[in-house]
Coordinates of C-alpha atoms in Angstrom, one line a residue:
X1 CA 26.7 -84.9 165.1
X2 CA 26.7 -81.1 165.5
X3 CA 25.9 -78.3 163.2
X4 CA 27.7 -75.1 162.3
X5 CA 26.1 -71.7 161.6
X6 CA 27.8 -69.7 158.8
X7 CA 27.2 -66.3 157.4
X8 CA 27.4 -65.3 153.7
X9 CA 27.2 -62.1 151.7
X10 CA 25.8 -62.4 148.1
X11 CA 27.3 -60.3 145.2
X12 CA 24.4 -57.8 145.7
X13 CA 21.7 -57.9 148.4
X14 CA 21.4 -58.3 152.1
X15 CA 23.6 -60.1 154.7
X16 CA 21.8 -63.3 155.5
X17 CA 22.1 -66.4 157.5
X18 CA 22.4 -69.9 156.3
X19 CA 22.2 -73.1 158.2
X20 CA 24.5 -75.7 156.9
X21 CA 24.4 -79.2 158.3
X22 CA 28.0 -80.4 158.3
X23 CA 29.8 -82.8 160.6
X24 CA 32.1 -81.2 163.1
X25 CA 34.8 -82.9 165.2
X26 CA 35.4 -80.0 167.5
X27 CA 33.0 -79.1 170.4
X28 CA 30.6 -76.2 170.0
X29 CA 32.1 -72.8 170.6
X30 CA 29.9 -70.9 173.0
X31 CA 31.7 -67.6 172.5
X32 CA 31.3 -67.7 168.8
X33 CA 27.6 -68.4 169.2
X34 CA 27.3 -65.3 171.4
X35 CA 29.1 -63.2 168.9
X36 CA 26.8 -64.3 166.1
X37 CA 23.7 -63.7 168.2
X38 CA 24.8 -60.1 168.7
X39 CA 24.6 -59.5 164.9
X40 CA 20.8 -59.7 164.8
X41 CA 17.9 -62.1 164.5
X42 CA 18.5 -65.0 162.3
X43 CA 15.7 -65.7 159.8
X44 CA 14.4 -69.3 159.7
X45 CA 16.3 -71.7 157.5
X46 CA 15.2 -71.8 153.7
X47 CA 13.5 -68.4 154.0
X48 CA 14.9 -65.4 152.1
X49 CA 14.8 -61.9 153.3
X50 CA 12.0 -59.7 151.9
X51 CA 12.9 -57.9 148.7
X52 CA 11.3 -55.3 146.4
X53 CA 10.4 -57.4 143.3
X54 CA 9.4 -54.4 141.1
X55 CA 12.7 -52.7 141.8
X56 CA 14.7 -55.9 141.1
X57 CA 12.8 -56.5 137.8
X58 CA 13.5 -53.0 136.6
X59 CA 17.1 -53.2 137.6
X60 CA 17.4 -56.6 135.8
X61 CA 15.7 -55.3 132.6
X62 CA 18.0 -52.3 132.6
X63 CA 21.0 -54.5 133.0
X64 CA 19.9 -56.8 130.1
X65 CA 19.4 -53.8 127.8
X66 CA 22.8 -52.4 128.8
X67 CA 24.4 -55.7 128.0
X68 CA 22.7 -56.0 124.6
X69 CA 23.7 -52.5 123.7
X70 CA 27.3 -53.2 124.7
X71 CA 27.4 -56.4 122.6
X72 CA 25.9 -54.5 119.6
X73 CA 28.8 -52.0 119.7
X74 CA 31.5 -54.8 119.6
X75 CA 33.4 -55.7 116.5
X76 CA 32.7 -59.2 115.2
X77 CA 35.9 -60.6 116.8
X78 CA 35.1 -59.0 120.2
X79 CA 31.5 -60.2 120.1
X80 CA 32.6 -63.8 119.3
X81 CA 34.7 -63.8 122.4
X82 CA 31.9 -62.6 124.7
X83 CA 29.0 -64.3 123.0
X84 CA 28.8 -67.6 124.9
X85 CA 29.4 -66.1 128.3
X86 CA 26.8 -63.3 127.7
X87 CA 24.3 -65.9 126.6
X88 CA 24.8 -67.9 129.8
X89 CA 24.4 -64.7 132.0
X90 CA 21.2 -63.8 130.2
X91 CA 20.0 -67.5 130.4
X92 CA 19.2 -67.7 126.7
X93 CA 20.6 -69.7 123.8
X94 CA 23.5 -68.2 121.8
X95 CA 21.4 -68.2 118.6
X96 CA 18.7 -66.1 120.3
X97 CA 21.4 -63.7 121.5
X98 CA 22.7 -63.4 117.9
X99 CA 19.3 -62.3 116.7
X100 CA 18.8 -59.8 119.5
X101 CA 22.2 -58.2 118.9
X102 CA 21.6 -58.2 115.1
X103 CA 18.3 -56.3 115.6
X104 CA 20.2 -53.6 117.7
X105 CA 23.1 -53.1 115.5
X106 CA 21.5 -50.9 112.8
X107 CA 20.5 -48.5 115.6
X108 CA 23.9 -48.5 117.2
X109 CA 27.0 -46.7 116.0
X110 CA 29.7 -49.3 115.3
X111 CA 33.4 -48.9 116.0
X112 CA 34.0 -49.2 112.2
X113 CA 31.9 -46.1 111.5
X114 CA 30.0 -47.9 108.7
X115 CA 26.5 -46.6 108.2
X116 CA 23.8 -46.6 105.5
X117 CA 22.1 -43.3 105.5
X118 CA 18.5 -42.7 104.6
X119 CA 17.7 -39.9 102.2
X120 CA 15.4 -37.1 103.3
X121 CA 12.5 -36.9 100.8
X122 CA 12.3 -33.8 98.6
X123 CA 10.2 -31.2 100.4
X124 CA 8.0 -30.1 97.5
X125 CA 5.6 -32.0 95.2
X126 CA 7.4 -33.3 92.1
X127 CA 6.4 -33.9 88.5
X128 CA 7.0 -37.6 87.9
X129 CA 7.5 -37.5 84.2
X130 CA 10.1 -34.8 84.5
X131 CA 11.8 -36.8 87.3
X132 CA 12.4 -39.9 85.2
X133 CA 13.3 -37.8 82.2
X134 CA 15.9 -36.1 84.3
X135 CA 17.4 -39.5 85.4
X136 CA 17.5 -40.5 81.7
X137 CA 19.3 -37.3 80.8
X138 CA 21.8 -37.8 83.5
X139 CA 22.5 -41.4 82.4
X140 CA 23.2 -40.4 78.9
X141 CA 25.3 -37.5 80.0
X142 CA 27.8 -39.9 81.7
X143 CA 27.2 -43.3 80.0
X144 CA 27.3 -44.3 76.3
X145 CA 24.2 -46.5 75.9
X146 CA 21.1 -47.0 73.8
X147 CA 18.0 -44.9 74.7
X148 CA 16.2 -48.0 75.8
X149 CA 18.9 -48.9 78.2
X150 CA 18.8 -45.4 79.8
X151 CA 15.0 -45.7 80.2
X152 CA 15.4 -49.1 81.9
X153 CA 18.1 -47.7 84.2
X154 CA 15.7 -44.9 85.3
X155 CA 12.9 -47.3 86.0
X156 CA 15.1 -49.8 87.9
X157 CA 16.5 -47.0 90.0
X158 CA 13.0 -45.9 90.9
X159 CA 12.0 -49.5 91.6
X160 CA 14.6 -49.8 94.5
X161 CA 12.5 -47.2 96.4
X162 CA 9.4 -49.4 96.2
X163 CA 10.9 -52.6 97.4
X164 CA 8.5 -52.9 100.4
X165 CA 5.4 -53.0 98.1
X166 CA 6.4 -55.0 95.1
X167 CA 6.5 -58.8 94.8
X168 CA 9.3 -59.3 92.3
X169 CA 12.9 -57.9 92.6
X170 CA 14.7 -58.2 89.2
X171 CA 18.4 -58.0 89.3
X172 CA 20.2 -55.4 87.2
X173 CA 23.0 -57.1 85.2
X174 CA 25.4 -54.6 83.5
X175 CA 27.4 -56.3 80.8
X176 CA 29.7 -55.4 77.9
X177 CA 31.8 -57.5 75.5
X178 CA 35.0 -55.9 76.6
X179 CA 36.5 -53.7 79.4
X180 CA 36.4 -49.9 79.3
X181 CA 32.7 -49.8 78.2
X182 CA 31.4 -48.0 81.2
X183 CA 30.1 -50.9 83.4
X184 CA 31.7 -49.6 86.6
X185 CA 30.7 -46.0 85.8
X186 CA 27.0 -47.1 85.5
X187 CA 27.2 -49.0 88.7
X188 CA 28.7 -45.9 90.4
X189 CA 25.9 -43.8 88.9
X190 CA 23.3 -46.2 90.4
X191 CA 25.0 -46.1 93.8
X192 CA 24.2 -42.3 93.9
X193 CA 20.5 -42.5 93.3
X194 CA 19.2 -45.9 94.4
X195 CA 17.7 -46.6 97.9
X196 CA 20.2 -47.4 100.6
X197 CA 23.2 -48.3 98.3
X198 CA 25.9 -50.7 99.4
X199 CA 28.7 -50.9 96.7
X200 CA 31.2 -53.9 96.8
X201 CA 33.7 -55.3 94.4
X202 CA 33.5 -58.8 96.0
X203 CA 31.3 -60.1 98.8
X204 CA 30.9 -63.5 100.6
X205 CA 27.7 -65.4 101.0
X206 CA 27.8 -65.1 104.8
X207 CA 28.3 -61.3 104.6
X208 CA 25.6 -60.9 102.0
X209 CA 22.7 -62.5 103.9
X210 CA 23.7 -60.9 107.2
X211 CA 23.9 -57.5 105.6
X212 CA 20.6 -57.9 103.8
X213 CA 18.9 -59.0 107.1
X214 CA 20.4 -56.1 109.0
X215 CA 20.3 -53.1 106.7
X216 CA 18.0 -54.0 103.7
X217 CA 20.4 -52.3 101.2
X218 CA 20.6 -52.2 97.5
X219 CA 23.8 -54.3 96.9
X220 CA 25.9 -53.2 93.9
X221 CA 28.6 -55.8 93.0
X222 CA 31.3 -55.0 90.5
X223 CA 33.6 -57.5 88.7
X224 CA 30.9 -60.2 89.1
X225 CA 32.4 -62.2 86.2
X226 CA 35.5 -62.9 88.3
X227 CA 33.8 -64.7 91.1
X228 CA 30.1 -65.3 90.4
X229 CA 30.1 -67.9 87.6
X230 CA 31.6 -70.8 89.7
X231 CA 30.2 -69.6 93.0
X232 CA 27.1 -71.8 93.4
X233 CA 26.3 -70.6 96.9
X234 CA 26.3 -66.9 95.8
X235 CA 24.2 -67.7 92.7
X236 CA 21.7 -69.5 94.9
X237 CA 21.6 -66.5 97.3
X238 CA 21.1 -64.0 94.5
X239 CA 18.4 -66.1 92.9
X240 CA 16.5 -66.6 96.1
X241 CA 15.9 -62.9 96.4
X242 CA 14.0 -62.7 93.1
X243 CA 10.5 -63.1 94.6
X244 CA 9.3 -62.0 98.0
X245 CA 7.8 -65.4 99.0
X246 CA 11.0 -67.3 98.3
X247 CA 13.5 -64.7 99.6
X248 CA 14.9 -66.7 102.5
X249 CA 18.2 -68.4 103.2
X250 CA 18.3 -71.0 105.9
X251 CA 21.6 -71.2 107.9
X252 CA 22.6 -72.9 111.1
X253 CA 24.0 -70.5 113.7
X254 CA 25.5 -70.8 117.2
X255 CA 27.2 -73.6 119.0
X256 CA 24.0 -75.7 118.9
X257 CA 23.7 -75.2 115.1
X258 CA 20.2 -73.8 115.4
X259 CA 18.6 -73.4 111.9
X260 CA 17.6 -69.8 111.4
X261 CA 16.0 -68.1 108.3
X262 CA 17.7 -65.0 106.9
X263 CA 15.8 -62.7 104.6
X264 CA 17.5 -62.3 101.2
X265 CA 14.8 -59.9 99.8
X266 CA 16.4 -56.9 98.3
X267 CA 17.6 -55.1 95.2
X268 CA 20.8 -56.3 93.6
X269 CA 22.9 -55.0 90.7
X270 CA 26.0 -56.8 89.3
X271 CA 28.4 -55.8 86.6
X272 CA 30.8 -58.0 84.6
X273 CA 32.3 -58.6 81.2
X274 CA 29.9 -60.6 78.9
X275 CA 26.6 -62.0 80.1
X276 CA 28.0 -65.5 79.2
X277 CA 30.4 -65.2 82.1
X278 CA 27.4 -64.7 84.5
X279 CA 25.3 -67.7 85.3
X280 CA 22.1 -68.1 83.1
X281 CA 19.9 -68.5 86.2
X282 CA 21.0 -65.0 87.2
X283 CA 20.5 -63.3 83.8
X284 CA 17.2 -65.0 83.5
X285 CA 16.0 -63.1 86.6
X286 CA 17.5 -59.8 85.5
X287 CA 17.1 -56.7 83.4
X288 CA 20.1 -56.7 81.1
X289 CA 21.9 -53.4 80.5
X290 CA 24.3 -54.0 77.6
X291 CA 26.9 -51.3 77.1
X292 CA 29.4 -50.7 74.3
X293 CA 32.7 -48.9 74.1
X294 CA 32.2 -45.3 73.0
X295 CA 33.3 -44.2 69.5
X296 CA 35.7 -41.3 69.0
X297 CA 33.0 -38.8 68.3
X298 CA 30.9 -39.8 71.3
X299 CA 31.5 -37.5 74.2
X300 CA 30.4 -38.0 77.8
X301 CA 31.1 -36.1 81.0
X302 CA 33.3 -37.5 83.8
X303 CA 31.4 -38.5 86.9
X304 CA 34.1 -37.1 89.2
X305 CA 33.4 -33.6 87.9
X306 CA 29.6 -33.7 88.5
X307 CA 28.1 -30.8 90.3
X308 CA 27.6 -31.5 94.0
X309 CA 23.8 -31.5 94.3
X310 CA 22.8 -33.4 91.1
X311 CA 22.7 -36.9 92.6
X312 CA 21.4 -35.7 96.0
X313 CA 18.5 -33.9 94.2
X314 CA 17.6 -37.0 92.1
X315 CA 17.8 -39.3 95.1
X316 CA 15.7 -37.0 97.3
X317 CA 13.0 -36.7 94.5
X318 CA 12.9 -40.5 94.1
X319 CA 12.4 -40.8 97.8
X320 CA 9.5 -38.3 97.6
X321 CA 8.1 -40.3 94.7
X322 CA 8.1 -43.4 96.9
X323 CA 6.6 -41.6 99.8
X324 CA 3.7 -40.2 97.8
X325 CA 2.9 -43.1 95.5
X326 CA 3.6 -46.2 97.5
X327 CA 0.0 -47.3 97.6
X328 CA -0.4 -46.7 93.9
X329 CA 2.4 -49.1 93.1
X330 CA 1.0 -51.6 95.6
X331 CA -2.3 -51.6 93.8
X332 CA -0.9 -51.4 90.2
X333 CA -1.6 -54.3 87.8
X334 CA 0.3 -53.3 84.7
X335 CA -0.5 -54.8 81.3
X336 CA 2.4 -57.0 80.3
X337 CA 3.5 -57.5 76.7
X338 CA 2.5 -60.8 75.4
X339 CA 5.7 -61.1 73.4
X340 CA 7.7 -61.5 76.6
X341 CA 8.1 -64.9 78.2
X342 CA 6.8 -65.6 81.7
X343 CA 10.1 -64.9 83.5
X344 CA 10.6 -61.6 81.5
X345 CA 7.1 -60.5 82.3
X346 CA 7.9 -61.1 86.0
X347 CA 11.1 -59.1 85.7
X348 CA 9.4 -56.1 84.0
X349 CA 6.2 -56.1 86.1
X350 CA 7.4 -53.7 88.8
X351 CA 9.1 -51.4 86.3
X352 CA 6.0 -51.2 84.1
X353 CA 3.8 -50.5 87.2
X354 CA 6.1 -47.6 87.9
X355 CA 5.8 -46.4 84.3
X356 CA 2.0 -46.6 84.4
X357 CA 1.9 -44.5 87.7
X358 CA 4.3 -41.9 86.2
X359 CA 2.1 -41.6 83.1
X360 CA 2.9 -39.3 80.1
X361 CA 5.0 -41.1 77.5
X362 CA 6.4 -43.5 80.0
X363 CA 3.9 -46.4 79.7
X364 CA 4.7 -46.7 76.0
X365 CA 8.4 -45.9 76.4
X366 CA 8.8 -48.6 79.1
X367 CA 7.1 -51.3 77.1
X368 CA 9.2 -50.5 74.0
X369 CA 12.4 -50.8 76.2
X370 CA 11.1 -54.1 77.6
X371 CA 10.7 -55.6 74.2
X372 CA 14.1 -54.2 73.0
X373 CA 16.1 -55.3 76.0
X374 CA 14.4 -58.7 76.4
X375 CA 15.4 -59.5 72.8
X376 CA 12.2 -61.2 71.8
X377 CA 13.5 -62.2 68.4
X378 CA 17.1 -63.0 69.5
X379 CA 16.8 -64.5 72.9
X380 CA 19.9 -66.4 74.0
X381 CA 19.4 -70.2 74.0
X382 CA 20.6 -72.8 76.4
X383 CA 22.7 -75.5 74.9
X384 CA 19.8 -77.9 75.2
X385 CA 17.3 -75.7 73.3
X386 CA 20.0 -74.9 70.7
X387 CA 20.4 -78.6 70.1
X388 CA 16.6 -79.0 69.7
X389 CA 16.5 -76.1 67.3
X390 CA 19.3 -77.5 65.1
X391 CA 17.6 -80.9 65.1
X392 CA 14.3 -79.3 64.0
X393 CA 16.2 -77.5 61.2
X394 CA 17.7 -80.9 60.0
X395 CA 14.3 -82.6 59.9
X396 CA 12.8 -79.7 57.9
X397 CA 15.6 -78.9 55.5
X398 CA 16.3 -82.6 54.7
X399 CA 12.6 -83.5 54.7
X400 CA 13.0 -86.5 56.9
X401 CA 10.6 -88.3 59.2
X402 CA 13.3 -90.4 60.9
X403 CA 17.1 -90.3 61.1
X404 CA 19.8 -92.5 62.6
X405 CA 22.0 -91.2 65.4
X406 CA 25.1 -91.4 63.2
X407 CA 23.5 -89.4 60.4
X408 CA 22.1 -86.9 63.0
X409 CA 25.6 -86.2 64.4
X410 CA 27.0 -85.8 60.9
X411 CA 24.3 -83.3 60.0
X412 CA 24.8 -81.4 63.3
X413 CA 28.5 -81.0 62.6
X414 CA 28.1 -79.8 59.0
X415 CA 27.9 -76.1 60.2
X416 CA 31.3 -75.3 61.6
X417 CA 30.0 -72.1 63.3
X418 CA 27.8 -74.2 65.5
X419 CA 29.2 -75.8 68.7
X420 CA 28.6 -79.5 67.8
X421 CA 31.8 -80.0 65.6
X422 CA 34.0 -79.1 68.6
X423 CA 31.6 -79.9 71.5
X424 CA 33.6 -82.8 72.9
X425 CA 36.9 -81.0 73.8
X426 CA 37.6 -80.0 70.3
X427 CA 36.1 -83.1 68.8
X428 CA 32.6 -83.8 67.4
X429 CA 29.8 -84.4 69.8
X430 CA 29.3 -88.1 70.7
X431 CA 26.1 -90.1 70.5
X432 CA 26.1 -90.5 74.3
X433 CA 26.3 -86.7 74.7
X434 CA 23.4 -86.2 72.3
X435 CA 21.4 -88.8 74.1
X436 CA 22.1 -87.2 77.5
X437 CA 21.0 -83.8 76.3
X438 CA 17.8 -85.1 74.7
X439 CA 16.9 -87.3 77.6
X440 CA 16.3 -84.1 79.6
X441 CA 13.3 -83.5 77.3
X442 CA 12.1 -87.1 77.5
X443 CA 13.6 -88.1 74.1
X444 CA 15.5 -91.4 73.9
X445 CA 17.2 -93.3 71.1
X446 CA 16.6 -96.7 72.7
X447 CA 14.8 -98.0 69.6
X448 CA 15.8 -99.4 66.3
X449 CA 14.3 -97.7 63.4
X450 CA 14.1 -98.7 59.7
X451 CA 16.1 -96.3 57.6
X452 CA 15.6 -98.1 54.3
X453 CA 13.9 -101.2 53.2
X454 CA 16.9 -103.3 54.2
X455 CA 18.7 -101.1 56.8
X456 CA 18.0 -100.5 60.4
X457 CA 19.8 -98.5 63.0
X458 CA 19.4 -96.7 66.4
X459 CA 18.0 -93.3 65.9
X460 CA 15.1 -90.9 66.3
X461 CA 11.8 -90.2 64.6
X462 CA 10.2 -86.8 64.1
X463 CA 7.3 -87.7 66.3
X464 CA 9.5 -88.0 69.3
X465 CA 10.5 -84.3 69.0
X466 CA 7.2 -82.7 68.1
X467 CA 6.1 -81.9 71.7
X468 CA 9.5 -80.5 72.6
X469 CA 9.6 -78.4 69.5
X470 CA 6.3 -76.8 70.5
X471 CA 7.3 -76.3 74.2
X472 CA 10.8 -74.9 73.9
X473 CA 11.3 -73.4 70.4
X474 CA 9.5 -70.3 69.3
X475 CA 9.6 -69.6 65.6
X476 CA 8.6 -66.1 64.5
X477 CA 8.8 -66.7 60.7
X478 CA 6.7 -64.4 58.5
X479 CA 3.9 -66.1 56.7
X480 CA 4.6 -66.9 53.1
X481 CA 2.3 -65.0 50.7
X482 CA -0.1 -67.4 49.0
X483 CA 0.0 -68.0 45.3
X484 CA -2.2 -65.7 43.2
X485 CA -4.5 -67.6 41.0
X486 CA -6.4 -65.8 38.2
X487 CA -10.0 -66.7 38.2
X488 CA -11.6 -68.0 35.0
X489 CA -12.0 -65.5 32.3
X490 CA -14.1 -65.8 29.1
X491 CA -12.1 -67.0 26.2
X492 CA -12.8 -67.8 22.7
X493 CA -9.9 -70.2 22.5
X494 CA -10.7 -73.8 22.7
X495 CA -7.1 -74.8 23.3
X496 CA -6.2 -76.6 26.3
X497 CA -5.3 -74.5 29.4
X498 CA -4.7 -75.0 33.1
X499 CA -7.2 -74.2 35.8
X500 CA -7.6 -74.9 39.5
X501 CA -10.9 -75.7 41.0
X502 CA -12.2 -73.6 44.0
X503 CA -11.5 -76.4 46.4
X504 CA -7.9 -76.8 45.4
X505 CA -5.2 -74.9 47.3
X506 CA -1.7 -74.2 46.0
X507 CA 0.8 -74.4 48.8
X508 CA 4.6 -74.1 49.0
X509 CA 4.7 -77.9 48.6
X510 CA 6.9 -79.9 46.2
X511 CA 4.6 -80.5 43.3
X512 CA 5.5 -82.4 40.2
X513 CA 2.4 -82.8 38.1
X514 CA 2.2 -84.0 34.5
X515 CA -0.7 -82.4 32.7
X516 CA -1.2 -83.9 29.3
X517 CA -2.8 -82.3 26.2
X518 CA -6.5 -82.6 26.4
X519 CA -6.6 -81.4 30.0
X520 CA -6.3 -84.9 31.5
X521 CA -4.1 -85.6 34.5
X522 CA -3.4 -89.3 34.9
X523 CA -1.3 -91.3 37.4
X524 CA 0.0 -88.2 39.1
X525 CA 2.3 -89.0 42.0
X526 CA 2.9 -86.0 44.3
X527 CA 5.3 -85.9 47.2
X528 CA 3.6 -83.3 49.4
X529 CA 4.7 -81.6 52.6
X530 CA 1.7 -81.5 54.9
X531 CA 1.6 -79.0 57.7
X532 CA 0.8 -80.4 61.2
X533 CA 0.1 -77.8 63.8
X534 CA 2.3 -74.7 63.1
X535 CA 5.9 -75.7 62.5
X536 CA 5.7 -79.5 62.6
X537 CA 5.6 -81.5 59.4
X538 CA 5.4 -85.0 58.2
X539 CA 5.8 -86.2 54.7
X540 CA 3.5 -88.6 53.0
X541 CA 3.5 -90.0 49.5
X542 CA 0.1 -89.9 47.9
X543 CA -0.9 -91.4 44.7
X544 CA -3.7 -89.4 43.1
X545 CA -5.7 -90.3 39.9
X546 CA -7.9 -87.5 38.7
X547 CA -10.8 -87.7 36.3
X548 CA -10.6 -85.8 33.1
X549 CA -11.2 -82.1 33.6
X550 CA -14.1 -80.3 32.0
X551 CA -13.4 -77.7 29.3
X552 CA -11.2 -75.0 30.8
X553 CA -11.5 -71.3 30.2
X554 CA -8.6 -70.0 32.4
X555 CA -6.0 -68.3 30.3
X556 CA -3.1 -68.5 32.7
X557 CA -1.8 -68.9 36.3
X558 CA 0.0 -66.0 37.8
X559 CA 2.2 -66.3 40.8
X560 CA 3.3 -63.1 42.6
X561 CA 5.3 -65.0 45.1
X562 CA 7.7 -67.4 43.4
X563 CA 8.1 -70.8 45.1
X564 CA 11.4 -71.4 46.8
X565 CA 13.1 -74.5 45.5
X566 CA 9.8 -75.7 43.8
X567 CA 9.2 -76.3 40.1
X568 CA 5.8 -76.7 38.4
X569 CA 6.1 -78.5 35.1
X570 CA 3.1 -78.2 32.8
X571 CA 2.9 -80.2 29.6
X572 CA 0.3 -79.0 27.0

């Protein structure tokens, strides 16, 4: 067995020797050996030539930076072609390479020329009240809307500049009942004054979370009603960006399908026809800007004719506002209107914090706008809550304590303006559909109740609904004025009269009392409606026998608030 000495030249470095033990059939060539010896001293096998480690590390680091910069400048298609090979050269996973390239892309100038420019703050100190007033004036100059809507638009536009210090990011949902009401115009207006605007008429889920991760823009989506309602992935993405703690979307990336979190924290505005065409989970996390088509006498300016520096000035001043008062907004704890529900309070909290920092009339103005736009007294109901409210109305108006399923459906379908008569594809709602809806609230009909003395059927009792009525239905009915009872007055007349003792209370109950001559009430049977905790009622039959009343001196009973549907019969 003989060995052969070979020489190699790496792609960069020194000429070195390598001993390779390989079988040879030919005899050793002495002349070749002499030629090789003349080239220089051969280092021992398995020992590399001395190198400058610091120089090599610096050269390697520079080479890696150059490669990452090169990859960041590629188009998505070009990057996909080079991605796997580049990851192997750098000896890292492809998913890690994606993250490194994504971090470099905002700082690199892409081949598409797409950039999001940062606004230079206004150089001078600004008056905050005047700033927001100027935004409101500009809104109403170009958009036909209510004053409260213009105030909310100004506050939401300012909020986008404080995204790094607030904890809740409410969406702005711009709606109108019909087209040509100014939705796109208002969205365009916002794109000129919000922080890092990114307008789009349609956008995919993948593009959204990658853009948010890379550029942290304010996304402005038009025509949302055309693609958002049935797009569950997009709804989930928009919903996830509502609070800072939950603003993450987990996706698998790379050939190895590595899970990676993407931030979805950001300001978003969407515009579409009718809030009903936008998912309820989105509108519940939003400030609603409802627009109407302008009347013939209402005049607004066209946005395309606006003076060149109007929007640039407003945006620069908003940027200066954020630069000077970022810490104030971070520490703000605004007082939230108790009339708002929990989600509405969350949505309005950052806007009210801004209003409090601005001062002047804005704290009061902002809270008035919150109550007006949140529609405290006319909040849209889900189909389940609407069903509960209609069932509550049936129990109260018909004065029932129990009802069969068949009778309940018949009562629900009496009002043709409500959805139940055509709920089942144009037909009345079915018992199974009622049961399915009510089961979500823990209410079941799996019991046989006694309707009359000799009749039983499956149905519901009032007690089953009481907790759900309290939890999900808010009733803001004004209190009924109490009956006015004239106190006893001296009277010479010894004739019989009617009086009420101090302990007796006259309520809006159904009272049928027979009072006989001689001031004696006997065998009086009253069917009374007894209140149980606010809006819940049960009905009991009570048989009351009173003792003869003492001589009465009250001349009359006066009632300043007539009873609705109630008669009091007095027999003398």
